[in-house]
Amino acid sequence: MASQTEENYLKSLFNLANEKGEVNISELASQMQVSMPTVNSMVKTLQKNGWLIYEKYKPVTLTPEGKKDAALVIRKHRLTEMFLVNKMGFGWEEVHEIAEQVEHIHAPKFFERMDEMMGYPTIDPHGSPIPDKLGRIQEINYLSLSDCKAGQLVKLAGLTNSSTEFLEFLNGRNLSLGIELTIRSKEAYDQSIVVSYLNHNSETLSEKVCEKLLVKVVE
Amino acid sequence: MASQTEENYLKSLFNLANEKGEVNISELASQMQVSMPTVNSMVKTLQKNGWLIYEKYKPVTLTPEGKKDAALVIRKHRLTEMFLVNKMGFGWEEVHEIAEQVEHIHAPKFFERMDEMMGYPTIDPHGSPIPDKLGRIQEINYLSLSDCKAGQLVKLAGLTNSSTEFLEFLNGRNLSLGIELTIRSKEAYDQSIVVSYLNHNSETLSEKVCEKLLVKVVE
DNA sequence: CTATATTGTTAGATTAATCTAACAAAATTG
DNA sequence: CAATTTTGTTAGATTAATCTAACAATATAG
Ligand SMILES: [Mn+2]
Ligand SMILES: [Mn+2]
Ligand SMILES: [Mn+2]
Ligand SMILES: [Mn+2]
């Protein structure tokens, strides 16, 4: 069974793996906030336990088993976040740190019961997909708001970044998942976008913000 | 901040402390299921951190700080057990192992929210008191069923042992907290007691069982 | 009160997870 | 392509939590 530390490495590896599925030691070190020698010794351990493939001076790759176990930790994390928001009344900006701890609890029934109580949700409070019990993750292809055109009506569906600061920024403008945004205009100079929604008639969103907002086109 | 290991030692120390408040190294070792040298080195650490008083070859004593922090871990444990039973639908025999892990989560809001959702309960699912936010524990003086007399009407209020096996034994006889038991008779030879309750007309409970059942006398 | 048993301590080793310093390989750049 | 920068590895140390073996102090029991 994976230790808390190993579970955290698996999650980082899973999240860093791009199309090629490869992760560099230095990326992993910076993601995990540890030194490269620490990662070097940990990848050897993870390999010994069958979670990844490691060859000297090469980027590492998760094995199928590694991917599955990583996805199951992510599942625990996201189910927890959803439970904290939907069943315990927390704000979406408060749950990540708690989930970061709860995800390491070894008690399948605990998470199954959460899942059941919530009616088997497929996305977490930040719009990220919740892997299923077998560790399969449903790929969703949202569009970034920064790729939308003036005149479009879109629905806010996800975020590419869920930092507390960004979530609080969104709270401050009453922006939450599910809200429909009408794109009033787009400024060619700085790529900022003016949107209207709810009682907000013309809210200007910078490019930095727009590229972090994932939307579904409504019309 | 106490590590998970330290929190577990504090809890054991708190639970082992008798009237004199003293705990022997050997008791603690057997309670924690570790060797005496391990306890010896851990009590030095706990002392260094201000949680207990240790002198060579003497039993150890928790400091006020140690007692408080121990009670706060017990609080997290018992709030969790109550939450799992009352809000998540677990049986009282299923919750201890999960709470043993959840009690180590460092997130005051998480436990405060549980507390609030449950309306600030004062006892856990096994009838043990839940310490308050300051670590104060309310002393309850229940009577053991083995000290009751034939003819008495009593209400089941607590347990001196909450092992899964005992809880399953009680489940098998529909015995749960709050049930009123009429004491039909007491056998002088083996101290067994015959009780009636609900649709159970005459259930015989051995002395071993009776001494683990805590009751309040109704009449 | 002495012998024996129990309890507690010390010494030294182990494992997991981390670090820094030094060095080596690979990648980048002029 | 050679020099430099970046990335990765090795060596060796540290800390927390544990162990076994050996020994020492205290308690118990004839
Ligand atoms: Mn999160
Ligand atoms: Mn975590
Ligand atoms: Mn318990
Ligand atoms: Mn515990």
Short mmCIF file of C-alpha atoms (C1' of nucleotides) and ligand atoms in Angstrom, two decimals:
data_model
loop_
_atom_site.label_atom_id
_atom_site.label_comp_id
_atom_site.label_asym_id
_atom_site.label_seq_id
_atom_site.Cartn_x
_atom_site.Cartn_y
_atom_site.Cartn_z
CA MET A 1 0.00 0.00 0.00
CA ALA A 2 1.29 3.41 -0.92
CA SER A 3 2.48 5.69 1.89
CA GLN A 4 1.17 9.25 2.06
CA THR A 5 4.40 10.45 0.47
CA GLU A 6 4.19 7.91 -2.32
CA GLU A 7 0.55 8.83 -2.97
CA ASN A 8 1.53 12.48 -3.31
CA TYR A 9 4.30 11.60 -5.78
CA LEU A 10 1.92 9.44 -7.82
CA LYS A 11 -0.57 12.29 -8.03
CA SER A 12 2.10 14.76 -9.15
CA LEU A 13 3.46 12.30 -11.70
CA PHE A 14 -0.03 11.76 -13.09
CA ASN A 15 -0.73 15.47 -13.32
CA LEU A 16 2.64 16.28 -14.91
CA ALA A 17 2.51 13.55 -17.53
CA ASN A 18 1.84 15.20 -20.89
CA GLU A 19 0.80 13.41 -24.12
CA LYS A 20 4.08 11.51 -24.15
CA GLY A 21 3.47 10.51 -20.56
CA GLU A 22 7.02 11.47 -19.61
CA VAL A 23 8.03 13.44 -16.54
CA ASN A 24 11.43 14.99 -15.90
CA ILE A 25 13.12 14.68 -12.53
CA SER A 26 13.45 18.46 -12.26
CA GLU A 27 9.75 19.12 -12.96
CA LEU A 28 8.78 16.58 -10.37
CA ALA A 29 11.21 18.08 -7.86
CA SER A 30 9.77 21.54 -8.32
CA GLN A 31 6.18 20.27 -8.23
CA MET A 32 6.84 18.32 -5.02
CA GLN A 33 8.96 21.11 -3.55
CA VAL A 34 11.85 18.79 -2.75
CA SER A 35 15.43 18.56 -4.05
CA MET A 36 16.39 16.58 -7.13
CA PRO A 37 18.35 13.98 -5.14
CA THR A 38 15.21 13.36 -3.11
CA VAL A 39 13.24 12.71 -6.28
CA ASN A 40 16.05 10.56 -7.62
CA SER A 41 15.85 8.26 -4.63
CA MET A 42 12.04 8.28 -4.58
CA VAL A 43 11.68 7.30 -8.25
CA LYS A 44 13.89 4.30 -7.52
CA THR A 45 11.48 3.31 -4.75
CA LEU A 46 8.43 3.87 -6.94
CA GLN A 47 10.03 1.75 -9.65
CA LYS A 48 10.83 -1.02 -7.18
CA ASN A 49 7.13 -1.04 -6.27
CA GLY A 50 6.01 -1.27 -9.88
CA TRP A 51 4.53 2.22 -10.22
CA LEU A 52 6.95 3.64 -12.77
CA ILE A 53 9.70 3.01 -15.28
CA TYR A 54 13.01 4.66 -14.56
CA GLU A 55 16.26 4.65 -16.51
CA LYS A 56 19.25 6.79 -15.59
CA TYR A 57 19.16 10.24 -17.17
CA LYS A 58 15.78 9.56 -18.78
CA PRO A 59 12.43 11.07 -17.89
CA VAL A 60 10.18 8.68 -15.94
CA THR A 61 6.88 7.12 -17.01
CA LEU A 62 4.06 5.74 -14.87
CA THR A 63 3.20 2.07 -15.44
CA PRO A 64 -0.50 1.18 -15.99
CA GLU A 65 -0.58 0.23 -12.29
CA GLY A 66 0.97 3.59 -11.40
CA LYS A 67 -1.59 5.46 -13.49
CA LYS A 68 -4.44 3.56 -11.92
CA ASP A 69 -3.27 4.08 -8.36
CA ALA A 70 -2.60 7.77 -9.06
CA ALA A 71 -6.12 8.16 -10.47
CA LEU A 72 -7.56 6.47 -7.39
CA VAL A 73 -5.83 8.99 -5.12
CA ILE A 74 -7.14 11.80 -7.32
CA ARG A 75 -10.58 10.18 -7.04
CA LYS A 76 -10.39 10.33 -3.22
CA HIS A 77 -9.25 13.95 -3.42
CA ARG A 78 -12.03 15.08 -5.72
CA LEU A 79 -14.78 13.12 -4.02
CA THR A 80 -13.69 14.72 -0.76
CA GLU A 81 -13.75 18.23 -2.24
CA MET A 82 -17.21 17.62 -3.65
CA PHE A 83 -18.44 16.24 -0.32
CA LEU A 84 -17.04 19.19 1.60
CA VAL A 85 -18.82 21.62 -0.73
CA ASN A 86 -22.10 19.78 -1.33
CA LYS A 87 -22.66 18.08 2.00
CA MET A 88 -20.75 20.16 4.50
CA GLY A 89 -21.25 23.69 3.21
CA PHE A 90 -17.65 24.67 2.51
CA GLY A 91 -16.75 27.17 -0.20
CA TRP A 92 -14.85 25.87 -3.25
CA GLU A 93 -11.86 27.94 -2.17
CA GLU A 94 -11.64 26.19 1.24
CA VAL A 95 -11.57 22.53 0.30
CA HIS A 96 -8.28 21.79 -1.43
CA GLU A 97 -6.08 21.85 1.68
CA ILE A 98 -8.44 19.59 3.60
CA ALA A 99 -8.77 17.17 0.66
CA GLU A 100 -4.97 17.09 0.43
CA GLN A 101 -5.04 15.32 3.81
CA VAL A 102 -8.27 13.32 3.54
CA GLU A 103 -7.13 11.77 0.22
CA HIS A 104 -4.64 9.64 2.20
CA ILE A 105 -7.24 7.86 4.30
CA HIS A 106 -7.32 4.14 3.62
CA ALA A 107 -11.01 3.26 4.01
CA PRO A 108 -12.78 2.40 0.75
CA LYS A 109 -16.22 2.44 2.43
CA PHE A 110 -15.70 6.01 3.57
CA PHE A 111 -15.28 7.26 0.01
CA GLU A 112 -17.92 4.95 -1.41
CA ARG A 113 -20.39 6.32 1.09
CA MET A 114 -19.50 9.91 0.13
CA ASP A 115 -19.96 8.99 -3.52
CA GLU A 116 -23.31 7.36 -2.85
CA MET A 117 -24.57 10.26 -0.70
CA MET A 118 -23.78 12.68 -3.51
CA GLY A 119 -25.37 10.53 -6.23
CA TYR A 120 -22.12 9.57 -7.97
CA PRO A 121 -20.91 12.96 -9.20
CA THR A 122 -18.59 13.00 -12.23
CA ILE A 123 -16.94 16.38 -11.66
CA ASP A 124 -15.46 18.06 -8.60
CA PRO A 125 -16.29 21.59 -7.35
CA HIS A 126 -13.67 23.08 -9.69
CA GLY A 127 -15.01 21.30 -12.78
CA SER A 128 -12.35 18.57 -12.89
CA PRO A 129 -13.48 15.02 -13.67
CA ILE A 130 -13.67 12.47 -10.84
CA PRO A 131 -11.99 9.18 -11.89
CA ASP A 132 -14.21 6.10 -11.48
CA LYS A 133 -13.56 3.21 -9.08
CA LEU A 134 -11.30 1.54 -11.65
CA GLY A 135 -9.24 4.69 -12.03
CA ARG A 136 -10.62 5.56 -15.45
CA ILE A 137 -10.82 9.27 -16.08
CA GLN A 138 -13.33 10.79 -18.43
CA GLU A 139 -11.73 13.28 -20.79
CA ILE A 140 -13.72 16.46 -21.17
CA ASN A 141 -12.88 18.90 -23.94
CA TYR A 142 -13.80 22.34 -22.81
CA LEU A 143 -12.81 25.50 -24.58
CA SER A 144 -10.79 28.24 -22.95
CA LEU A 145 -12.70 31.51 -22.65
CA SER A 146 -9.69 33.18 -24.25
CA ASP A 147 -10.47 31.27 -27.47
CA CYS A 148 -14.04 32.56 -27.68
CA LYS A 149 -15.39 35.31 -29.92
CA ALA A 150 -17.54 38.34 -29.25
CA GLY A 151 -21.23 37.53 -29.46
CA GLN A 152 -20.97 33.97 -28.15
CA LEU A 153 -23.01 32.72 -25.21
CA VAL A 154 -20.95 30.28 -23.10
CA LYS A 155 -21.37 28.42 -19.82
CA LEU A 156 -18.57 28.40 -17.27
CA ALA A 157 -17.66 24.71 -16.78
CA GLY A 158 -14.17 24.40 -15.40
CA LEU A 159 -10.86 25.98 -14.41
CA THR A 160 -7.28 25.29 -15.43
CA ASN A 161 -6.09 26.61 -12.08
CA SER A 162 -7.82 26.27 -8.70
CA SER A 163 -5.58 28.28 -6.40
CA THR A 164 -7.29 29.89 -3.43
CA GLU A 165 -6.37 33.33 -4.76
CA PHE A 166 -7.97 32.70 -8.16
CA LEU A 167 -11.08 31.18 -6.55
CA GLU A 168 -11.39 34.21 -4.30
CA PHE A 169 -10.98 36.48 -7.31
CA LEU A 170 -13.90 34.65 -8.96
CA ASN A 171 -15.98 34.79 -5.76
CA GLY A 172 -15.46 38.55 -5.70
CA ARG A 173 -17.18 38.77 -9.10
CA ASN A 174 -19.93 36.21 -8.37
CA LEU A 175 -18.42 33.88 -10.96
CA SER A 176 -19.16 30.22 -10.30
CA LEU A 177 -19.51 27.06 -12.38
CA GLY A 178 -22.69 26.82 -14.44
CA ILE A 179 -23.06 30.55 -14.96
CA GLU A 180 -23.77 31.69 -18.52
CA LEU A 181 -21.61 34.46 -19.89
CA THR A 182 -22.42 36.61 -22.88
CA ILE A 183 -19.26 37.78 -24.60
CA ARG A 184 -19.78 41.47 -25.27
CA SER A 185 -16.44 42.22 -26.90
CA LYS A 186 -12.82 41.24 -27.11
CA GLU A 187 -10.01 43.79 -27.07
CA ALA A 188 -7.50 43.03 -29.81
CA TYR A 189 -4.70 44.88 -28.03
CA ASP A 190 -4.51 42.89 -24.75
CA GLN A 191 -6.93 40.01 -25.44
CA SER A 192 -9.14 41.09 -22.54
CA ILE A 193 -12.81 40.16 -22.80
CA VAL A 194 -15.91 42.02 -21.64
CA VAL A 195 -18.70 39.71 -20.45
CA SER A 196 -22.16 40.09 -18.93
CA TYR A 197 -23.89 37.64 -16.61
CA LEU A 198 -26.36 37.72 -13.71
CA ASN A 199 -26.54 41.34 -12.59
CA HIS A 200 -23.06 42.09 -13.91
CA ASN A 201 -23.57 44.14 -17.04
CA SER A 202 -20.04 44.54 -18.26
CA GLU A 203 -17.23 42.87 -16.44
CA THR A 204 -13.79 43.05 -18.02
CA LEU A 205 -11.67 39.91 -17.68
CA SER A 206 -7.94 40.02 -18.47
CA GLU A 207 -6.31 37.45 -20.73
CA LYS A 208 -4.63 35.95 -17.67
CA VAL A 209 -8.07 35.26 -16.21
CA CYS A 210 -9.74 34.21 -19.48
CA GLU A 211 -7.22 31.50 -20.25
CA LYS A 212 -7.96 29.90 -16.88
CA LEU A 213 -11.72 29.78 -17.47
CA LEU A 214 -13.01 26.71 -19.31
CA VAL A 215 -16.38 27.01 -20.99
CA LYS A 216 -18.94 25.16 -23.07
CA VAL A 217 -20.42 27.08 -25.98
CA VAL A 218 -24.19 27.46 -25.56
CA GLU A 219 -24.87 29.31 -28.79
CA MET B 1 2.26 20.40 15.99
CA ALA B 2 2.01 16.78 17.03
CA SER B 3 2.81 14.11 14.41
CA GLN B 4 0.35 11.27 13.86
CA THR B 5 2.54 9.05 15.99
CA GLU B 6 2.74 11.58 18.79
CA GLU B 7 -1.03 12.07 18.69
CA ASN B 8 -1.54 8.34 19.08
CA TYR B 9 0.83 8.24 22.07
CA LEU B 10 -0.95 11.19 23.69
CA LYS B 11 -4.30 9.46 23.32
CA SER B 12 -2.99 6.23 24.84
CA LEU B 13 -1.35 8.11 27.68
CA PHE B 14 -4.60 9.95 28.39
CA ASN B 15 -6.63 6.75 28.36
CA LEU B 16 -4.17 4.83 30.53
CA ALA B 17 -3.81 7.52 33.18
CA ASN B 18 -5.64 6.33 36.29
CA GLU B 19 -6.57 8.48 39.34
CA LYS B 20 -2.90 9.07 40.06
CA GLY B 21 -2.40 10.09 36.46
CA GLU B 22 0.66 7.88 36.16
CA VAL B 23 1.46 5.58 33.27
CA ASN B 24 4.13 2.87 33.24
CA ILE B 25 6.42 2.42 30.25
CA SER B 26 5.40 -1.22 29.93
CA GLU B 27 1.64 -0.48 29.87
CA LEU B 28 2.19 2.15 27.25
CA ALA B 29 4.34 -0.22 25.20
CA SER B 30 1.69 -2.90 25.26
CA GLN B 31 -1.11 -0.43 24.52
CA MET B 32 0.83 1.03 21.58
CA GLN B 33 2.04 -2.39 20.44
CA VAL B 34 5.66 -1.30 20.28
CA SER B 35 8.74 -2.33 22.25
CA MET B 36 9.76 -0.71 25.54
CA PRO B 37 12.87 0.90 24.04
CA THR B 38 10.63 2.55 21.46
CA VAL B 39 8.47 3.98 24.24
CA ASN B 40 11.54 5.01 26.18
CA SER B 41 12.77 7.11 23.29
CA MET B 42 9.31 8.47 22.51
CA VAL B 43 8.64 9.66 26.07
CA LYS B 44 11.87 11.63 25.88
CA THR B 45 10.58 13.31 22.73
CA LEU B 46 7.17 13.97 24.27
CA GLN B 47 8.87 15.47 27.32
CA LYS B 48 11.08 17.66 25.16
CA ASN B 49 7.90 18.99 23.55
CA GLY B 50 6.27 19.74 26.89
CA TRP B 51 3.58 17.05 26.81
CA LEU B 52 4.77 14.95 29.72
CA ILE B 53 7.03 14.62 32.74
CA TYR B 54 9.58 11.85 32.64
CA GLU B 55 12.17 10.76 35.15
CA LYS B 56 14.31 7.65 34.75
CA TYR B 57 12.67 4.51 36.15
CA LYS B 58 9.52 6.45 37.11
CA PRO B 59 6.08 6.22 35.55
CA VAL B 60 5.28 9.18 33.28
CA THR B 61 2.63 11.88 33.75
CA LEU B 62 0.98 14.12 31.16
CA THR B 63 1.41 17.87 31.68
CA PRO B 64 -1.74 20.07 31.52
CA GLU B 65 -0.74 20.85 27.92
CA GLY B 66 -0.38 17.14 27.24
CA LYS B 67 -3.80 16.39 28.71
CA LYS B 68 -5.38 19.15 26.69
CA ASP B 69 -3.83 18.09 23.40
CA ALA B 70 -4.70 14.45 24.08
CA ALA B 71 -8.32 15.43 24.77
CA LEU B 72 -8.42 17.40 21.53
CA VAL B 73 -7.32 14.34 19.55
CA ILE B 74 -9.97 12.29 21.35
CA ARG B 75 -12.44 15.04 20.46
CA LYS B 76 -11.58 14.70 16.76
CA HIS B 77 -11.91 10.92 17.03
CA ARG B 78 -15.30 10.97 18.71
CA LEU B 79 -16.77 13.75 16.57
CA THR B 80 -15.72 11.73 13.54
CA GLU B 81 -17.35 8.55 14.85
CA MET B 82 -20.55 10.43 15.57
CA PHE B 83 -20.50 12.06 12.13
CA LEU B 84 -19.95 8.72 10.40
CA VAL B 85 -22.91 7.20 12.25
CA ASN B 86 -25.33 10.13 12.27
CA LYS B 87 -24.59 11.81 8.98
CA MET B 88 -23.12 9.07 6.81
CA GLY B 89 -25.12 6.04 7.86
CA PHE B 90 -22.33 3.83 9.20
CA GLY B 91 -22.96 1.26 11.94
CA TRP B 92 -21.35 1.90 15.34
CA GLU B 93 -19.17 -1.17 14.78
CA GLU B 94 -17.66 0.25 11.56
CA VAL B 95 -16.45 3.66 12.63
CA HIS B 96 -13.51 3.22 14.98
CA GLU B 97 -10.93 2.24 12.38
CA ILE B 98 -11.88 5.12 10.11
CA ALA B 99 -11.85 7.60 13.00
CA GLU B 100 -8.41 6.30 13.98
CA GLN B 101 -7.17 7.84 10.73
CA VAL B 102 -9.43 10.89 10.43
CA GLU B 103 -8.47 12.03 13.96
CA HIS B 104 -5.04 13.04 12.58
CA ILE B 105 -6.35 15.56 10.09
CA HIS B 106 -5.20 19.07 10.88
CA ALA B 107 -8.16 21.21 9.82
CA PRO B 108 -10.08 22.80 12.69
CA LYS B 109 -12.88 23.97 10.38
CA PHE B 110 -13.51 20.41 9.23
CA PHE B 111 -14.27 19.22 12.74
CA GLU B 112 -16.11 22.39 13.71
CA ARG B 113 -18.37 21.93 10.74
CA MET B 114 -19.07 18.31 11.71
CA ASP B 115 -19.85 19.47 15.24
CA GLU B 116 -22.17 22.19 13.98
CA MET B 117 -23.98 19.87 11.54
CA MET B 118 -24.68 17.44 14.36
CA GLY B 119 -25.87 20.13 16.79
CA TYR B 120 -22.91 19.88 19.16
CA PRO B 121 -23.28 16.33 20.47
CA THR B 122 -21.77 15.56 23.90
CA ILE B 123 -21.40 11.79 23.53
CA ASP B 124 -20.07 9.57 20.76
CA PRO B 125 -21.88 6.55 19.24
CA HIS B 126 -20.51 4.29 21.99
CA GLY B 127 -21.67 6.53 24.81
CA SER B 128 -18.26 8.10 25.55
CA PRO B 129 -18.15 11.85 26.22
CA ILE B 130 -16.83 14.19 23.52
CA PRO B 131 -14.31 16.67 24.99
CA ASP B 132 -15.13 20.33 24.27
CA LYS B 133 -13.02 22.70 22.15
CA LEU B 134 -10.85 23.52 25.18
CA GLY B 135 -10.18 19.85 25.83
CA ARG B 136 -12.44 19.67 28.89
CA ILE B 137 -14.09 16.31 29.33
CA GLN B 138 -17.39 15.89 31.08
CA GLU B 139 -17.30 13.08 33.61
CA ILE B 140 -20.36 10.87 33.47
CA ASN B 141 -21.06 8.40 36.25
CA TYR B 142 -22.93 5.51 34.82
CA LEU B 143 -23.57 2.27 36.62
CA SER B 144 -22.41 -1.08 35.31
CA LEU B 145 -25.30 -3.41 34.51
CA SER B 146 -23.50 -6.04 36.60
CA ASP B 147 -24.14 -3.86 39.67
CA CYS B 148 -27.90 -3.73 39.13
CA LYS B 149 -30.59 -5.70 40.94
CA ALA B 150 -33.53 -7.76 39.74
CA GLY B 151 -36.64 -5.62 39.25
CA GLN B 152 -34.80 -2.46 38.17
CA LEU B 153 -35.62 -0.66 34.93
CA VAL B 154 -32.45 0.76 33.37
CA LYS B 155 -31.47 2.54 30.16
CA LEU B 156 -28.41 1.44 28.19
CA ALA B 157 -26.14 4.51 28.07
CA GLY B 158 -22.56 3.46 27.42
CA LEU B 159 -19.95 0.74 27.02
CA THR B 160 -16.62 0.11 28.75
CA ASN B 161 -15.38 -1.67 25.64
CA SER B 162 -16.17 -0.86 22.02
CA SER B 163 -14.41 -3.63 20.12
CA THR B 164 -15.98 -4.60 16.82
CA GLU B 165 -16.66 -8.10 18.17
CA PHE B 166 -18.56 -6.81 21.19
CA LEU B 167 -20.52 -4.31 19.08
CA GLU B 168 -21.46 -7.10 16.69
CA PHE B 169 -22.53 -9.24 19.63
CA LEU B 170 -24.83 -6.41 20.74
CA ASN B 171 -26.13 -5.88 17.18
CA GLY B 172 -27.03 -9.57 17.09
CA ARG B 173 -29.35 -9.01 20.06
CA ASN B 174 -30.75 -5.65 18.91
CA LEU B 175 -29.05 -3.95 21.83
CA SER B 176 -28.25 -0.29 21.19
CA LEU B 177 -27.80 2.84 23.29
CA GLY B 178 -31.01 4.30 24.69
CA ILE B 179 -32.83 0.99 24.97
CA GLU B 180 -34.62 0.34 28.26
CA LEU B 181 -33.93 -2.99 29.92
CA THR B 182 -36.05 -4.58 32.60
CA ILE B 183 -33.95 -6.77 34.85
CA ARG B 184 -35.94 -9.98 35.27
CA SER B 185 -33.52 -11.84 37.48
CA LYS B 186 -29.91 -12.25 38.46
CA GLU B 187 -28.30 -15.66 38.84
CA ALA B 188 -26.29 -15.78 42.08
CA TYR B 189 -24.08 -18.62 40.80
CA ASP B 190 -22.51 -16.93 37.71
CA GLN B 191 -23.78 -13.34 38.03
CA SER B 192 -25.59 -13.64 34.71
CA ILE B 193 -28.63 -11.41 34.27
CA VAL B 194 -31.89 -12.04 32.44
CA VAL B 195 -33.32 -8.91 30.83
CA SER B 196 -36.32 -8.05 28.67
CA TYR B 197 -36.52 -5.23 26.14
CA LEU B 198 -38.21 -4.49 22.82
CA ASN B 199 -39.52 -7.82 21.53
CA HIS B 200 -36.88 -9.76 23.48
CA ASN B 201 -38.73 -11.36 26.36
CA SER B 202 -35.92 -12.99 28.24
CA GLU B 203 -32.37 -12.53 27.05
CA THR B 204 -29.61 -13.89 29.27
CA LEU B 205 -26.46 -11.78 29.49
CA SER B 206 -23.28 -13.21 30.99
CA GLU B 207 -21.31 -11.36 33.65
CA LYS B 208 -18.60 -10.70 31.04
CA VAL B 209 -21.18 -8.85 28.96
CA CYS B 210 -22.97 -7.13 31.87
CA GLU B 211 -19.83 -5.51 33.22
CA LYS B 212 -19.24 -3.87 29.84
CA LEU B 213 -22.72 -2.36 29.68
CA LEU B 214 -23.15 1.03 31.36
CA VAL B 215 -26.65 2.06 32.34
CA LYS B 216 -28.70 4.80 33.93
CA VAL B 217 -31.35 3.66 36.41
CA VAL B 218 -34.82 4.68 35.23
CA GLU B 219 -36.76 3.34 38.20
"C1'" DC C 1 16.81 -10.33 53.07
"C1'" DT C 2 18.45 -12.58 49.22
"C1'" DA C 3 17.19 -14.70 44.72
"C1'" DT C 4 14.37 -14.24 40.91
"C1'" DA C 5 11.33 -11.94 37.95
"C1'" DT C 6 9.81 -7.82 36.00
"C1'" DT C 7 10.48 -3.43 34.32
"C1'" DG C 8 13.25 0.04 32.27
"C1'" DT C 9 17.53 1.81 29.88
"C1'" DT C 10 21.40 1.93 26.67
"C1'" DA C 11 23.70 0.85 22.56
"C1'" DG C 12 23.56 0.10 18.04
"C1'" DA C 13 21.08 -1.04 13.71
"C1'" DT C 14 17.28 -0.25 10.21
"C1'" DT C 15 13.99 2.12 7.10
"C1'" DA C 16 11.68 6.14 5.04
"C1'" DA C 17 12.17 10.63 3.61
"C1'" DT C 18 14.69 14.31 3.40
"C1'" DC C 19 18.99 17.47 2.78
"C1'" DT C 20 23.80 19.56 0.84
"C1'" DA C 21 28.04 19.16 -1.66
"C1'" DA C 22 30.39 17.34 -5.32
"C1'" DC C 23 30.46 15.50 -9.63
"C1'" DA C 24 28.78 13.76 -14.25
"C1'" DA C 25 25.85 13.71 -18.29
"C1'" DA C 26 23.02 16.06 -21.53
"C1'" DA C 27 21.31 20.08 -23.68
"C1'" DT C 28 21.89 24.69 -25.33
"C1'" DT C 29 24.17 28.39 -27.41
"C1'" DG C 30 27.36 31.18 -29.57
"C1'" DC D 1 31.78 21.88 -32.07
"C1'" DA D 2 33.42 23.75 -27.85
"C1'" DA D 3 31.97 26.28 -23.81
"C1'" DT D 4 28.50 26.95 -20.69
"C1'" DT D 5 24.24 25.98 -18.52
"C1'" DT D 6 20.96 22.82 -17.06
"C1'" DT D 7 19.69 18.51 -15.51
"C1'" DG D 8 20.57 14.33 -13.07
"C1'" DT D 9 23.36 11.22 -9.98
"C1'" DT D 10 26.24 9.80 -6.11
"C1'" DA D 11 27.94 10.13 -1.58
"C1'" DG D 12 27.20 11.04 2.86
"C1'" DA D 13 24.51 13.14 6.66
"C1'" DT D 14 20.08 13.93 9.33
"C1'" DT D 15 15.63 13.04 11.65
"C1'" DA D 16 11.65 10.23 13.11
"C1'" DA D 17 10.16 5.92 14.41
"C1'" DT D 18 11.07 1.61 15.00
"C1'" DC D 19 13.73 -2.89 16.28
"C1'" DT D 20 16.97 -6.53 19.04
"C1'" DA D 21 20.49 -7.61 22.35
"C1'" DA D 22 22.61 -6.62 26.43
"C1'" DC D 23 22.53 -4.74 30.76
"C1'" DA D 24 20.73 -2.28 34.99
"C1'" DA D 25 17.31 -1.00 38.41
"C1'" DT D 26 13.24 -2.08 40.90
"C1'" DA D 27 9.79 -5.08 42.65
"C1'" DT D 28 8.24 -9.66 44.31
"C1'" DA D 29 8.40 -13.79 46.65
"C1'" DG D 30 10.03 -17.21 49.13
MN MN E 1 -7.87 20.06 -5.10
MN MN E 2 -1.92 14.90 -0.18
MN MN E 3 -13.23 4.80 18.74
MN MN E 4 -4.97 7.25 15.25
#
